[in-house]
mmCIF file with all atom_site columns, C-alpha atoms in Angstrom:
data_model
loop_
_atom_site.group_PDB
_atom_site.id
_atom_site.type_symbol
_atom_site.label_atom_id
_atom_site.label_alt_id
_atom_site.label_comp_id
_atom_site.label_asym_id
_atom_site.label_entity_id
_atom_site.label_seq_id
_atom_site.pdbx_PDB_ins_code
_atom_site.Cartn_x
_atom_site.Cartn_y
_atom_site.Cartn_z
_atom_site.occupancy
_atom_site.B_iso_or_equiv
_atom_site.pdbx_formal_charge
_atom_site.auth_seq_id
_atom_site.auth_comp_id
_atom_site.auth_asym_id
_atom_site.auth_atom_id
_atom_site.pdbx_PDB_model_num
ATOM 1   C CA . UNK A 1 1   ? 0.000  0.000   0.000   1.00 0.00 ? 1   UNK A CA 1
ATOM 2   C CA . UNK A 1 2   ? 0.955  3.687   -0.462  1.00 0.00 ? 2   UNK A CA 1
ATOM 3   C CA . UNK A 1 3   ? 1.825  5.837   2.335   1.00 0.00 ? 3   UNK A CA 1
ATOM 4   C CA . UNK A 1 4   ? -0.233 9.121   1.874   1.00 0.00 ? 4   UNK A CA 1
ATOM 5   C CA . UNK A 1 5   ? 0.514  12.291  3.103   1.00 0.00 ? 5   UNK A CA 1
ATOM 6   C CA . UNK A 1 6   ? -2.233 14.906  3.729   1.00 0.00 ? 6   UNK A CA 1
ATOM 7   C CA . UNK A 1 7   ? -1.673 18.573  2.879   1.00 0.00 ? 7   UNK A CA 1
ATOM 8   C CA . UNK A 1 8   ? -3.672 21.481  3.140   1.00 0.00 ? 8   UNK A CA 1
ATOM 9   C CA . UNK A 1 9   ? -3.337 23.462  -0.294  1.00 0.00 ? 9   UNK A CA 1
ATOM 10  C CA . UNK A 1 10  ? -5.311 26.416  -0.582  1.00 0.00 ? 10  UNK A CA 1
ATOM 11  C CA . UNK A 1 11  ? -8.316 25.331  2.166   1.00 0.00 ? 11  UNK A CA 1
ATOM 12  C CA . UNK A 1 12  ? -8.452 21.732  0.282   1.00 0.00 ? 12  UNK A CA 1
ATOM 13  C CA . UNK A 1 13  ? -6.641 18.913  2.181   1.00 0.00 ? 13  UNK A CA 1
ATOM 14  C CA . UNK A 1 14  ? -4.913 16.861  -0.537  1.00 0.00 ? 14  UNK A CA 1
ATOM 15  C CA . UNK A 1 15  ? -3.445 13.478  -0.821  1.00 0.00 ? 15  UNK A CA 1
ATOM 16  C CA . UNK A 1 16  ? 0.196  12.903  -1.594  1.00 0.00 ? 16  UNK A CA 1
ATOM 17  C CA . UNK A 1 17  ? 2.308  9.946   -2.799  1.00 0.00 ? 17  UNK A CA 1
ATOM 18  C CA . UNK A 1 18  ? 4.810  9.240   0.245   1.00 0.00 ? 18  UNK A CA 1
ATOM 19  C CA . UNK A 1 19  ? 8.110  9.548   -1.456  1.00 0.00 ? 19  UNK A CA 1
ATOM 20  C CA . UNK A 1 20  ? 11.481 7.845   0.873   1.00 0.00 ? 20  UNK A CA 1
ATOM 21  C CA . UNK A 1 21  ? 13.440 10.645  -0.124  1.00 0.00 ? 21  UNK A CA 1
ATOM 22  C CA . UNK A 1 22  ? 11.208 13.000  2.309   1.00 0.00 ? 22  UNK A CA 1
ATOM 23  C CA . UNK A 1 23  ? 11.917 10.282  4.919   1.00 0.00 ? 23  UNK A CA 1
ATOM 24  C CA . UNK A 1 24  ? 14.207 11.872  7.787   1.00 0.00 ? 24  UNK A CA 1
ATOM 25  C CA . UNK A 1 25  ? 16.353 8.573   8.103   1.00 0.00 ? 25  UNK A CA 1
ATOM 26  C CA . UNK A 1 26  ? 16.659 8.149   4.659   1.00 0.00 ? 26  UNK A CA 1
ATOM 27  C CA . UNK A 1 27  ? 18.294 11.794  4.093   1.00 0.00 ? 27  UNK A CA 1
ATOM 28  C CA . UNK A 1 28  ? 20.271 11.408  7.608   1.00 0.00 ? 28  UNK A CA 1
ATOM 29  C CA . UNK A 1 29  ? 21.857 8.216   6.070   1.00 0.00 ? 29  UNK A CA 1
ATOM 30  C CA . UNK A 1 30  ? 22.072 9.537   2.688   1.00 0.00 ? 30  UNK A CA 1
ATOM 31  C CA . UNK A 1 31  ? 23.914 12.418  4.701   1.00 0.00 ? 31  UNK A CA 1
ATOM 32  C CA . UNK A 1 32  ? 26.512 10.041  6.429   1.00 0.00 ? 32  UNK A CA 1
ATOM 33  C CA . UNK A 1 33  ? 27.544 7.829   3.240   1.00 0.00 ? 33  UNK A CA 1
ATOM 34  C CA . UNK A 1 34  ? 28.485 11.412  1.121   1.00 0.00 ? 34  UNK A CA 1
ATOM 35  C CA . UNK A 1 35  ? 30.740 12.392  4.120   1.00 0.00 ? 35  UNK A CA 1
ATOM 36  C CA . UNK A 1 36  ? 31.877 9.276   4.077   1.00 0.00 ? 36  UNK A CA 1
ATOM 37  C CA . UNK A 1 37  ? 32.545 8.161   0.443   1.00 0.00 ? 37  UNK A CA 1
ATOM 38  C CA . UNK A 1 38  ? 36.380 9.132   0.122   1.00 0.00 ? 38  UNK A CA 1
ATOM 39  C CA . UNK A 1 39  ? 37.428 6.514   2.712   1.00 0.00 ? 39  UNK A CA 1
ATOM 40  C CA . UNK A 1 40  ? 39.057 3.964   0.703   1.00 0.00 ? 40  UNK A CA 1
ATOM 41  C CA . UNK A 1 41  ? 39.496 1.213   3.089   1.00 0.00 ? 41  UNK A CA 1
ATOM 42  C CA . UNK A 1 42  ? 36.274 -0.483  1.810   1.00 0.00 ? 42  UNK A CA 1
ATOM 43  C CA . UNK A 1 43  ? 36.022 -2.898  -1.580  1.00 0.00 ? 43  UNK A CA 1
ATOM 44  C CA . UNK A 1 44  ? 32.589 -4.497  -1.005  1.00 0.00 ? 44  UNK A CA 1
ATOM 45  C CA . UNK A 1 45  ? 29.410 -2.602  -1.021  1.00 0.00 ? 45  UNK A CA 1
ATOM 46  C CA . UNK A 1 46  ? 26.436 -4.105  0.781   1.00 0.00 ? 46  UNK A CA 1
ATOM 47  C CA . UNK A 1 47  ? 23.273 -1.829  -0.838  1.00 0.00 ? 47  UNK A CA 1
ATOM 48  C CA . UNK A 1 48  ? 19.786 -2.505  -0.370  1.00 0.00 ? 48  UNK A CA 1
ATOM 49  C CA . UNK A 1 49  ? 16.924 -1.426  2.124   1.00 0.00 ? 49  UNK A CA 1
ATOM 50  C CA . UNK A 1 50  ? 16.128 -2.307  5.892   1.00 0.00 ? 50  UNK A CA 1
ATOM 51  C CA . UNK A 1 51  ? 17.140 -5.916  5.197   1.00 0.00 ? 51  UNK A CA 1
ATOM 52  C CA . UNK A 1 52  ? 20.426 -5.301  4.541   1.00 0.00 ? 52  UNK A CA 1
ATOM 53  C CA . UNK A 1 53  ? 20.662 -2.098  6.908   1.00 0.00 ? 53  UNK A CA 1
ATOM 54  C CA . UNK A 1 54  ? 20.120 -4.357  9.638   1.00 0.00 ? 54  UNK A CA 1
ATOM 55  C CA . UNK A 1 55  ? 23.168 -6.977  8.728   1.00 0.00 ? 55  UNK A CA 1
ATOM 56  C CA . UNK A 1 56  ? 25.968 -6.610  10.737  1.00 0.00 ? 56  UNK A CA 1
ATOM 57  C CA . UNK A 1 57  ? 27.683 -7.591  7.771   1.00 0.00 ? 57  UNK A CA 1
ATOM 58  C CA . UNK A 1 58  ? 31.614 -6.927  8.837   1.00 0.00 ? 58  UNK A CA 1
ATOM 59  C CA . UNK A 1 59  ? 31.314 -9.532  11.625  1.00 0.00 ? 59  UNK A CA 1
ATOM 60  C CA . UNK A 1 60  ? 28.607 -11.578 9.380   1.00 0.00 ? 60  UNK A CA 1
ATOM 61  C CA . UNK A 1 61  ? 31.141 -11.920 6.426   1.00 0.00 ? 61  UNK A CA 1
ATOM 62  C CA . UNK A 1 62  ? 34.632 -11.491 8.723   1.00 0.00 ? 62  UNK A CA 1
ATOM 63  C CA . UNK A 1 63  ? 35.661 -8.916  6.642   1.00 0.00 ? 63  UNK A CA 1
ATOM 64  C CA . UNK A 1 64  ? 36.238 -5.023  7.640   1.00 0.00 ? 64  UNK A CA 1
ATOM 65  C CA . UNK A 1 65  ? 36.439 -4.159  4.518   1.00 0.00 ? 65  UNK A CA 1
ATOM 66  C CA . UNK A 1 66  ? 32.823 -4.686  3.784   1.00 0.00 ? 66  UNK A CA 1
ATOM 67  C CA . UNK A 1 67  ? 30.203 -1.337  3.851   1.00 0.00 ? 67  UNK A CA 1
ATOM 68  C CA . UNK A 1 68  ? 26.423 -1.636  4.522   1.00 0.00 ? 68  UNK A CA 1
ATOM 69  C CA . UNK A 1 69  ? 25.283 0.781   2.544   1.00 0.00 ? 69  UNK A CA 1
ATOM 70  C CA . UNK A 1 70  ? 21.687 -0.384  3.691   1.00 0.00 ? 70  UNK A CA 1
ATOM 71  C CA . UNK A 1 71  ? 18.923 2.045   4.052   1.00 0.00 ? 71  UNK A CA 1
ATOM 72  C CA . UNK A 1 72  ? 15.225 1.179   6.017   1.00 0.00 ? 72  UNK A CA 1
ATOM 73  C CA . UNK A 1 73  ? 12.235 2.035   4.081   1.00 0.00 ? 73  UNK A CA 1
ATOM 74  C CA . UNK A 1 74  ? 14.582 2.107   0.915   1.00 0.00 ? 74  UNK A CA 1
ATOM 75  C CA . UNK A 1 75  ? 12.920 1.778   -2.277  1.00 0.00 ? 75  UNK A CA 1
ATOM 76  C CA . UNK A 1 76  ? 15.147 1.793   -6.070  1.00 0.00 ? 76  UNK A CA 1
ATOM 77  C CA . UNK A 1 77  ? 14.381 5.476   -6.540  1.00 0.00 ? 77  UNK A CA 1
ATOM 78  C CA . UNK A 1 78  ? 16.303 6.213   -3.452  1.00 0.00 ? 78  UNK A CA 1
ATOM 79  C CA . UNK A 1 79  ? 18.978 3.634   -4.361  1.00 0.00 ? 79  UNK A CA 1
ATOM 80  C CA . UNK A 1 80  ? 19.106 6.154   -7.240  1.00 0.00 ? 80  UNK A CA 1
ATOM 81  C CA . UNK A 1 81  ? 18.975 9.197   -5.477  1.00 0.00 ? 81  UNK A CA 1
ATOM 82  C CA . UNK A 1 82  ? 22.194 8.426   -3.692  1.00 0.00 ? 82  UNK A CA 1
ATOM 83  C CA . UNK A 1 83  ? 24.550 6.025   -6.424  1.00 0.00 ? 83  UNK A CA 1
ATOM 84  C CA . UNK A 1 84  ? 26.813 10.077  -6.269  1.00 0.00 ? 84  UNK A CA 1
ATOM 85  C CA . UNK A 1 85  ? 28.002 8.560   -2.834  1.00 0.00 ? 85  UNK A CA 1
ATOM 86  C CA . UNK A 1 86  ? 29.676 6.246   -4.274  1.00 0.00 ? 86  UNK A CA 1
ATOM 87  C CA . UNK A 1 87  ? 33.362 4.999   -2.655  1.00 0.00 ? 87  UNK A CA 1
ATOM 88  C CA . UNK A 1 88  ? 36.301 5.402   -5.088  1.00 0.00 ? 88  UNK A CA 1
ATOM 89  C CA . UNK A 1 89  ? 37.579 1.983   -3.938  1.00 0.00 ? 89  UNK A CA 1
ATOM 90  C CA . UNK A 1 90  ? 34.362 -0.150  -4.701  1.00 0.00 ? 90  UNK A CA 1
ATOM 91  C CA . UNK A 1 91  ? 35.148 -2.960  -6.333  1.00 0.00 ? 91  UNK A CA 1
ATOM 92  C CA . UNK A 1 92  ? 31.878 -4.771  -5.637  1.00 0.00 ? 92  UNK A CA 1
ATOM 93  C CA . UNK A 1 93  ? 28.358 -4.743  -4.682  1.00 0.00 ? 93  UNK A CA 1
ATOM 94  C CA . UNK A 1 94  ? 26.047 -7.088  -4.091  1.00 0.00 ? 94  UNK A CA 1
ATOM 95  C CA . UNK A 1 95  ? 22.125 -5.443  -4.745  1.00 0.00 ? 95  UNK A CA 1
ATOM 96  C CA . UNK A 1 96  ? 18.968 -6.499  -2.999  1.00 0.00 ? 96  UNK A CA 1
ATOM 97  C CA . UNK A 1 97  ? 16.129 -3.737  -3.203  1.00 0.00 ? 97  UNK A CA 1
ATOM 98  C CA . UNK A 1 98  ? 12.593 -3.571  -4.602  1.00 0.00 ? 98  UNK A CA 1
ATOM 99  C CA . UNK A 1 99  ? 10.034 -5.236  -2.107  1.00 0.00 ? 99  UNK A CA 1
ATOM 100 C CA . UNK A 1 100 ? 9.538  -1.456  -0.537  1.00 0.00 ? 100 UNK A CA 1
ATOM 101 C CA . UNK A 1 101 ? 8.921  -0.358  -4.225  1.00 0.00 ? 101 UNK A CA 1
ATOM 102 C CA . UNK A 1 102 ? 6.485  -3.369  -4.389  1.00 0.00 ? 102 UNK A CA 1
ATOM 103 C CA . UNK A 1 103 ? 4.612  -2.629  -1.014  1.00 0.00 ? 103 UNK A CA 1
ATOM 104 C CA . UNK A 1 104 ? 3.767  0.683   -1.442  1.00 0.00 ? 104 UNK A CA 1
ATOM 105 C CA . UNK A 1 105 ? 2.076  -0.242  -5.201  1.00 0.00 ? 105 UNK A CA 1
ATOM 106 C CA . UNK A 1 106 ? 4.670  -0.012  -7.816  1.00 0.00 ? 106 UNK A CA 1
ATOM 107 C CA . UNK A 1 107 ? 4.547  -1.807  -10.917 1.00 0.00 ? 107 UNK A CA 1
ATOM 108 C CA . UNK A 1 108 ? 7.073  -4.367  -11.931 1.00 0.00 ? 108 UNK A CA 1
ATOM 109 C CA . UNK A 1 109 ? 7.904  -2.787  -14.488 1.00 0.00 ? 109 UNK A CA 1
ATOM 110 C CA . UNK A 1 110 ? 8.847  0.716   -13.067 1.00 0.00 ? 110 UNK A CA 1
ATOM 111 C CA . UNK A 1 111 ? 10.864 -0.883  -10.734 1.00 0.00 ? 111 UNK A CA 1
ATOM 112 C CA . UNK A 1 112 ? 12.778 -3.910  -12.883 1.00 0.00 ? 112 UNK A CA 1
ATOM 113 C CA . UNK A 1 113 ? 13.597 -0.209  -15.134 1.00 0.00 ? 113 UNK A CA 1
ATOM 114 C CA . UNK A 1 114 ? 15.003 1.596   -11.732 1.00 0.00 ? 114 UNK A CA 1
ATOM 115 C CA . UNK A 1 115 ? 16.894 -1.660  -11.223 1.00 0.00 ? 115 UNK A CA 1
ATOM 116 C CA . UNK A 1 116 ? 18.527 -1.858  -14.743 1.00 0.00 ? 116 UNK A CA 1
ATOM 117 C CA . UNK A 1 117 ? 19.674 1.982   -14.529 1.00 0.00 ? 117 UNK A CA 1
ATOM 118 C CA . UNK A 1 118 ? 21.475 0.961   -10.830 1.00 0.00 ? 118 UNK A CA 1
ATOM 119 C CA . UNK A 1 119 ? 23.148 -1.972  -12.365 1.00 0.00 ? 119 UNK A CA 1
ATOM 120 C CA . UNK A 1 120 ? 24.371 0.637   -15.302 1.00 0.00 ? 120 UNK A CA 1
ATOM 121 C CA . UNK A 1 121 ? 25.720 2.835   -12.895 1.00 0.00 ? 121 UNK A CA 1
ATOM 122 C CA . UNK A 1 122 ? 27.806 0.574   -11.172 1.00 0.00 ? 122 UNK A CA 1
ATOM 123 C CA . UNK A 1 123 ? 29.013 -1.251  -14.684 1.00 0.00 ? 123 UNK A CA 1
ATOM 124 C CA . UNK A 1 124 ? 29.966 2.379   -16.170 1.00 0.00 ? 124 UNK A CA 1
ATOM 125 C CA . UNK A 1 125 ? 32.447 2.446   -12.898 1.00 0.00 ? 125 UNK A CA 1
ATOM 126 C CA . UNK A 1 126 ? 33.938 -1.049  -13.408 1.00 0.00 ? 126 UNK A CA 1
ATOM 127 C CA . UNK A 1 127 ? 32.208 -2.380  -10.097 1.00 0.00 ? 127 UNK A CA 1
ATOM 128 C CA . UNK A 1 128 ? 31.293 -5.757  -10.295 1.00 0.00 ? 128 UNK A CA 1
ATOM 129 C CA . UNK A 1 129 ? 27.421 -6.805  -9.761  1.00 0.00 ? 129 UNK A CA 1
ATOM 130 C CA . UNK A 1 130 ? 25.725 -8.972  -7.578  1.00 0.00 ? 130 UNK A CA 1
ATOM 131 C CA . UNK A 1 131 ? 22.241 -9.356  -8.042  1.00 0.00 ? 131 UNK A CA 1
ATOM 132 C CA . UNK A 1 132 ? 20.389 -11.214 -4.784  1.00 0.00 ? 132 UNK A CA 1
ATOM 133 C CA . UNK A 1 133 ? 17.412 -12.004 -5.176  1.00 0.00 ? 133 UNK A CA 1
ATOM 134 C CA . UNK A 1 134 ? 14.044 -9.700  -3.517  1.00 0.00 ? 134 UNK A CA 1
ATOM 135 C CA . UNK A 1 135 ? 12.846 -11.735 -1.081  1.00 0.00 ? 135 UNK A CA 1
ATOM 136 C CA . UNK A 1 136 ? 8.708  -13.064 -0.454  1.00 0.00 ? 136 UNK A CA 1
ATOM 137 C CA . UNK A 1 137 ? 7.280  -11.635 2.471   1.00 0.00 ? 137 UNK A CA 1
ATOM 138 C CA . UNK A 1 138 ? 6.102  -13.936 5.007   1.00 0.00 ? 138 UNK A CA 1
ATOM 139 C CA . UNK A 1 139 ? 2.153  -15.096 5.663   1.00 0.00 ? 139 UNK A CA 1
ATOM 140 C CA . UNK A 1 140 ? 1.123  -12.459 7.677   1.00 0.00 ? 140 UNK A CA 1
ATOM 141 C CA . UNK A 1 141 ? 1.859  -9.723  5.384   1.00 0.00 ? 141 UNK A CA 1
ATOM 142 C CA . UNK A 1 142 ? 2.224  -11.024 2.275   1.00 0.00 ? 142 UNK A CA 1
ATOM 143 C CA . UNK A 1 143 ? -1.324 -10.466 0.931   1.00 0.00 ? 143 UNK A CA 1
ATOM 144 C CA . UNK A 1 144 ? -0.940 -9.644  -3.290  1.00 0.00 ? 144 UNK A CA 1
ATOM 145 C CA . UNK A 1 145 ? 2.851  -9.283  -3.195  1.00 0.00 ? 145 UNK A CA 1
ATOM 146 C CA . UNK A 1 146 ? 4.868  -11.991 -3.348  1.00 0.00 ? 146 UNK A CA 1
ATOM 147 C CA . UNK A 1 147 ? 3.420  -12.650 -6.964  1.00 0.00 ? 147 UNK A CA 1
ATOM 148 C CA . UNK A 1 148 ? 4.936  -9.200  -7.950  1.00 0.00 ? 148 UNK A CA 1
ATOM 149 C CA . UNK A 1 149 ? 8.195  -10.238 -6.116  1.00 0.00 ? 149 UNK A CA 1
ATOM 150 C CA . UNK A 1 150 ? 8.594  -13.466 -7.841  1.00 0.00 ? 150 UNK A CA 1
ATOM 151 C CA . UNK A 1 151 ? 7.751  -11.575 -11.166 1.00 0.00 ? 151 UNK A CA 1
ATOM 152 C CA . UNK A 1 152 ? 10.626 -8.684  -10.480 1.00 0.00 ? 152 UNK A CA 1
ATOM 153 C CA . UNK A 1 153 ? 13.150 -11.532 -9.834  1.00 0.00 ? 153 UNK A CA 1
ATOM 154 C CA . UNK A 1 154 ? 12.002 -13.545 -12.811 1.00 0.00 ? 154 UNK A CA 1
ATOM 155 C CA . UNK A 1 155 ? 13.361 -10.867 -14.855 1.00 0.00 ? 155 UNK A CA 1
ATOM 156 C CA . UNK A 1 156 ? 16.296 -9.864  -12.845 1.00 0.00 ? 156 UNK A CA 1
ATOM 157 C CA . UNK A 1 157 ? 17.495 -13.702 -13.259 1.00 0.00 ? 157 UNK A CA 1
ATOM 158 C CA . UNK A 1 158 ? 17.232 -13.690 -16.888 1.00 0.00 ? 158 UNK A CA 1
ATOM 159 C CA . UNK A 1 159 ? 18.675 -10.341 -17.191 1.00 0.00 ? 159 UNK A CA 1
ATOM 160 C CA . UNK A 1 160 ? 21.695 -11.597 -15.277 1.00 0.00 ? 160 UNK A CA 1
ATOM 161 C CA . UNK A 1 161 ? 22.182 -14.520 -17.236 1.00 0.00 ? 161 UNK A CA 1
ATOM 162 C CA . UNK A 1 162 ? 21.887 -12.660 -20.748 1.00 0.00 ? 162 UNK A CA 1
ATOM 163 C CA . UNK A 1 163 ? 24.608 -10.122 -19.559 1.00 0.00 ? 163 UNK A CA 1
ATOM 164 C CA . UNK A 1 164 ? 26.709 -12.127 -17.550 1.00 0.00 ? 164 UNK A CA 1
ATOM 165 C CA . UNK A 1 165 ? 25.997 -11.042 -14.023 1.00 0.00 ? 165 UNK A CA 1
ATOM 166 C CA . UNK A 1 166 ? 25.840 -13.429 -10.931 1.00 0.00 ? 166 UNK A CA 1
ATOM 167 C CA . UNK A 1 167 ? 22.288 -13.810 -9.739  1.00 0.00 ? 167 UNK A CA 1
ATOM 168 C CA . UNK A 1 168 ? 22.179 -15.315 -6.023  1.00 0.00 ? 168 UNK A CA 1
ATOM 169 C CA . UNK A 1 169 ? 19.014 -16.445 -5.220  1.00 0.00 ? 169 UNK A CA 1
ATOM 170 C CA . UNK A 1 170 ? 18.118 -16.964 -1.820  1.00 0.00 ? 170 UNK A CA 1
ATOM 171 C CA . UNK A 1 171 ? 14.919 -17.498 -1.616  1.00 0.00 ? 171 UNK A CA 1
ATOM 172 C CA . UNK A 1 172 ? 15.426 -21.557 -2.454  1.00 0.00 ? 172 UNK A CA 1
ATOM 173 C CA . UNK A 1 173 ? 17.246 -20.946 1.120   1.00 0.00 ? 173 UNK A CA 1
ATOM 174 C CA . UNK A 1 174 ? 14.534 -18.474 3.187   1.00 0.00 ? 174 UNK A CA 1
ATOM 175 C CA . UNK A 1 175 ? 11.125 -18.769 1.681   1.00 0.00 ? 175 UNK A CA 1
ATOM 176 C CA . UNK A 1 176 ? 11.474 -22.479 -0.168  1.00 0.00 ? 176 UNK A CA 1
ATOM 177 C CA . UNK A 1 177 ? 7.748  -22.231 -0.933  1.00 0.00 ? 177 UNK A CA 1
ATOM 178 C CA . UNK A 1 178 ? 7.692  -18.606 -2.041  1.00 0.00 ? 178 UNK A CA 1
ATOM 179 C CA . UNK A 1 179 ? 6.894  -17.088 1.317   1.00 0.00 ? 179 UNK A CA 1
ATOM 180 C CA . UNK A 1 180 ? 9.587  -16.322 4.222   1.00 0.00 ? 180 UNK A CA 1
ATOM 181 C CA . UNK A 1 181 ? 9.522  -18.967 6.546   1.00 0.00 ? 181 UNK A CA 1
ATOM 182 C CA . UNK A 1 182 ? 8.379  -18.357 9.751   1.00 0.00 ? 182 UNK A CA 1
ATOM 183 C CA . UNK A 1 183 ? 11.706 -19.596 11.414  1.00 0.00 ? 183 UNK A CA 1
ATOM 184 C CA . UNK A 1 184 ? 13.330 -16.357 9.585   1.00 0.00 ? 184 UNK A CA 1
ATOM 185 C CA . UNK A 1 185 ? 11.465 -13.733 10.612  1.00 0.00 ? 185 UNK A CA 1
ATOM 186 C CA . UNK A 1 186 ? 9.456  -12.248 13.912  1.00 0.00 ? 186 UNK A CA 1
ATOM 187 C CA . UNK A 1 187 ? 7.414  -10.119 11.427  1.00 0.00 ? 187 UNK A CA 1
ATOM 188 C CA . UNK A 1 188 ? 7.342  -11.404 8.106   1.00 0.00 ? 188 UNK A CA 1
ATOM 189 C CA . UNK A 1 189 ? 9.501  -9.054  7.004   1.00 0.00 ? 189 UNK A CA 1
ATOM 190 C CA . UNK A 1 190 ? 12.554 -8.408  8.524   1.00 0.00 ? 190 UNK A CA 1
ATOM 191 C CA . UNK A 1 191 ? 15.268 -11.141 9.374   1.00 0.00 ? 191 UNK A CA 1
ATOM 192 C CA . UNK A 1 192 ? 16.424 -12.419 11.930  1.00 0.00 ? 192 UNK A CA 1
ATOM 193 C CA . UNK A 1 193 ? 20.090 -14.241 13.202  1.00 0.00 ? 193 UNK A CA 1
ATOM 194 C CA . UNK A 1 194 ? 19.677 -17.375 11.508  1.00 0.00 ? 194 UNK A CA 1
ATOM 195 C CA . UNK A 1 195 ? 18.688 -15.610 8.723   1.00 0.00 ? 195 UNK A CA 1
ATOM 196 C CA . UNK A 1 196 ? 21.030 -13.315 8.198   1.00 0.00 ? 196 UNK A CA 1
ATOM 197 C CA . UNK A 1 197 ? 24.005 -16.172 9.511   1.00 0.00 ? 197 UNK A CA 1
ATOM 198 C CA . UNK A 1 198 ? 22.616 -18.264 5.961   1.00 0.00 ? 198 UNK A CA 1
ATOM 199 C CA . UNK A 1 199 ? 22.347 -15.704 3.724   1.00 0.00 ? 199 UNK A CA 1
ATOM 200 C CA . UNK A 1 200 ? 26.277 -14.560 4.963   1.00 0.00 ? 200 UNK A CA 1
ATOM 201 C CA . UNK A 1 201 ? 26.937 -18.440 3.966   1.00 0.00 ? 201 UNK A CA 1
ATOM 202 C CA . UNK A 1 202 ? 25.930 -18.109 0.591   1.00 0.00 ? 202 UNK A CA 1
ATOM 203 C CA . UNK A 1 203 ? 27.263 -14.735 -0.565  1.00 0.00 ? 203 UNK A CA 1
ATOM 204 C CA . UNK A 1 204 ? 31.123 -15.581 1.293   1.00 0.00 ? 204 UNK A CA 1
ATOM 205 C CA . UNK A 1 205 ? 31.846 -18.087 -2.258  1.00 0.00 ? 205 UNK A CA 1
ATOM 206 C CA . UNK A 1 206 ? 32.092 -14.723 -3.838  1.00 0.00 ? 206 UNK A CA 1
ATOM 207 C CA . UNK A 1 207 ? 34.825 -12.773 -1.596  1.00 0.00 ? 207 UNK A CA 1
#
């Protein structure tokens, strides 16, 4: 579902389209990672939304030179909003992003697009590109989404294969029958240690 914002315009309250780039932790994060972009110590770029914000993903991977570059509430327009804050020293990034886009009623389309354009940006810079895979929502929250997710990683798998990007699907791993299992998640949503322990598992083949 949208998040709508009402404003009063001339006497007449209005509805609004919430946007994350009005979203005070999104521009207090976006903030940080520009101040922060000419340290070079870091070669691996962890980017997504509140899933991969909330990876401890120096001690998950055993690597300090790994940067979560994870925002909550991200969606791939404010992926794009901030791809200027980019370190120097990047040399790879693995990508999940898309199930905010997806909750708050975005087509598949717009949002496979927004995904293609962040893939170009890091390709134009030499950085190499791991896709992982949006992951279904669990049972409780799920409702008409996870059809949408499957669809938007449908076409991020073949686009990977056609241009000779790594596509790591975990959702074979975390939602085996297409919704997050409840031993994953206290909310359906969000992950939790095991989680997060599996999902550091799978991506490590790649360091």
């Amino acid at each position: 579902m949208k998040k709508l914002i009402l404003l009063l315009v001339s006497g007449v309250l209005m509805l609004q389209a919430w946007q994350i780039q009005d979203d005070p932790y999104y521009k207090h994060k976006k903030s940080q990672f520009e101040m922060l972009q000419n340290n070079d110590k870091y070669e691996t770029m962890m980017l997504g939304d509140s899933i991969t914000d909330e990876g401890r993903w120096d001690e998950l991977l055993n690597n300090d030179k790994v940067q979560n570059r994870g925002i909550s509430g991200d969606t791939t327009n404010g992926v794009l909003e901030r791809l200027d804050s980019i370190n120097k020293n990047i040399k790879q990034v693995f990508i999940m992003i898309g199930v905010n886009d997806i909750m708050r009623g975005k087509e598949v389309d717009e949002v496979y697009n927004n995904y293609l354009k962040i893939i170009k940006t890091f390709k134009d810079k030499n950085i190499k590109v791991y896709i992982q895979s949006t992951l279904f929502i669990g049972e409780r929250r799920m409702e008409n989404f996870n059809f949408k997710v499957e669809e938007l990683n449908k076409r991020l798998e073949k686009y990977a294969k056609e241009n000779h990007i790594t596509f790591i699907n975990l959702n074979p791993i975390l939602a085996p029958k297409k919704v997050l299992e409840k031993k994953f998640t206290f909310d359906d949503l969000h992950l939790n240690g095991s989680a997060y322990e599996l999902w550091a598992k799978e991506i490590k083949k790649y360091f």
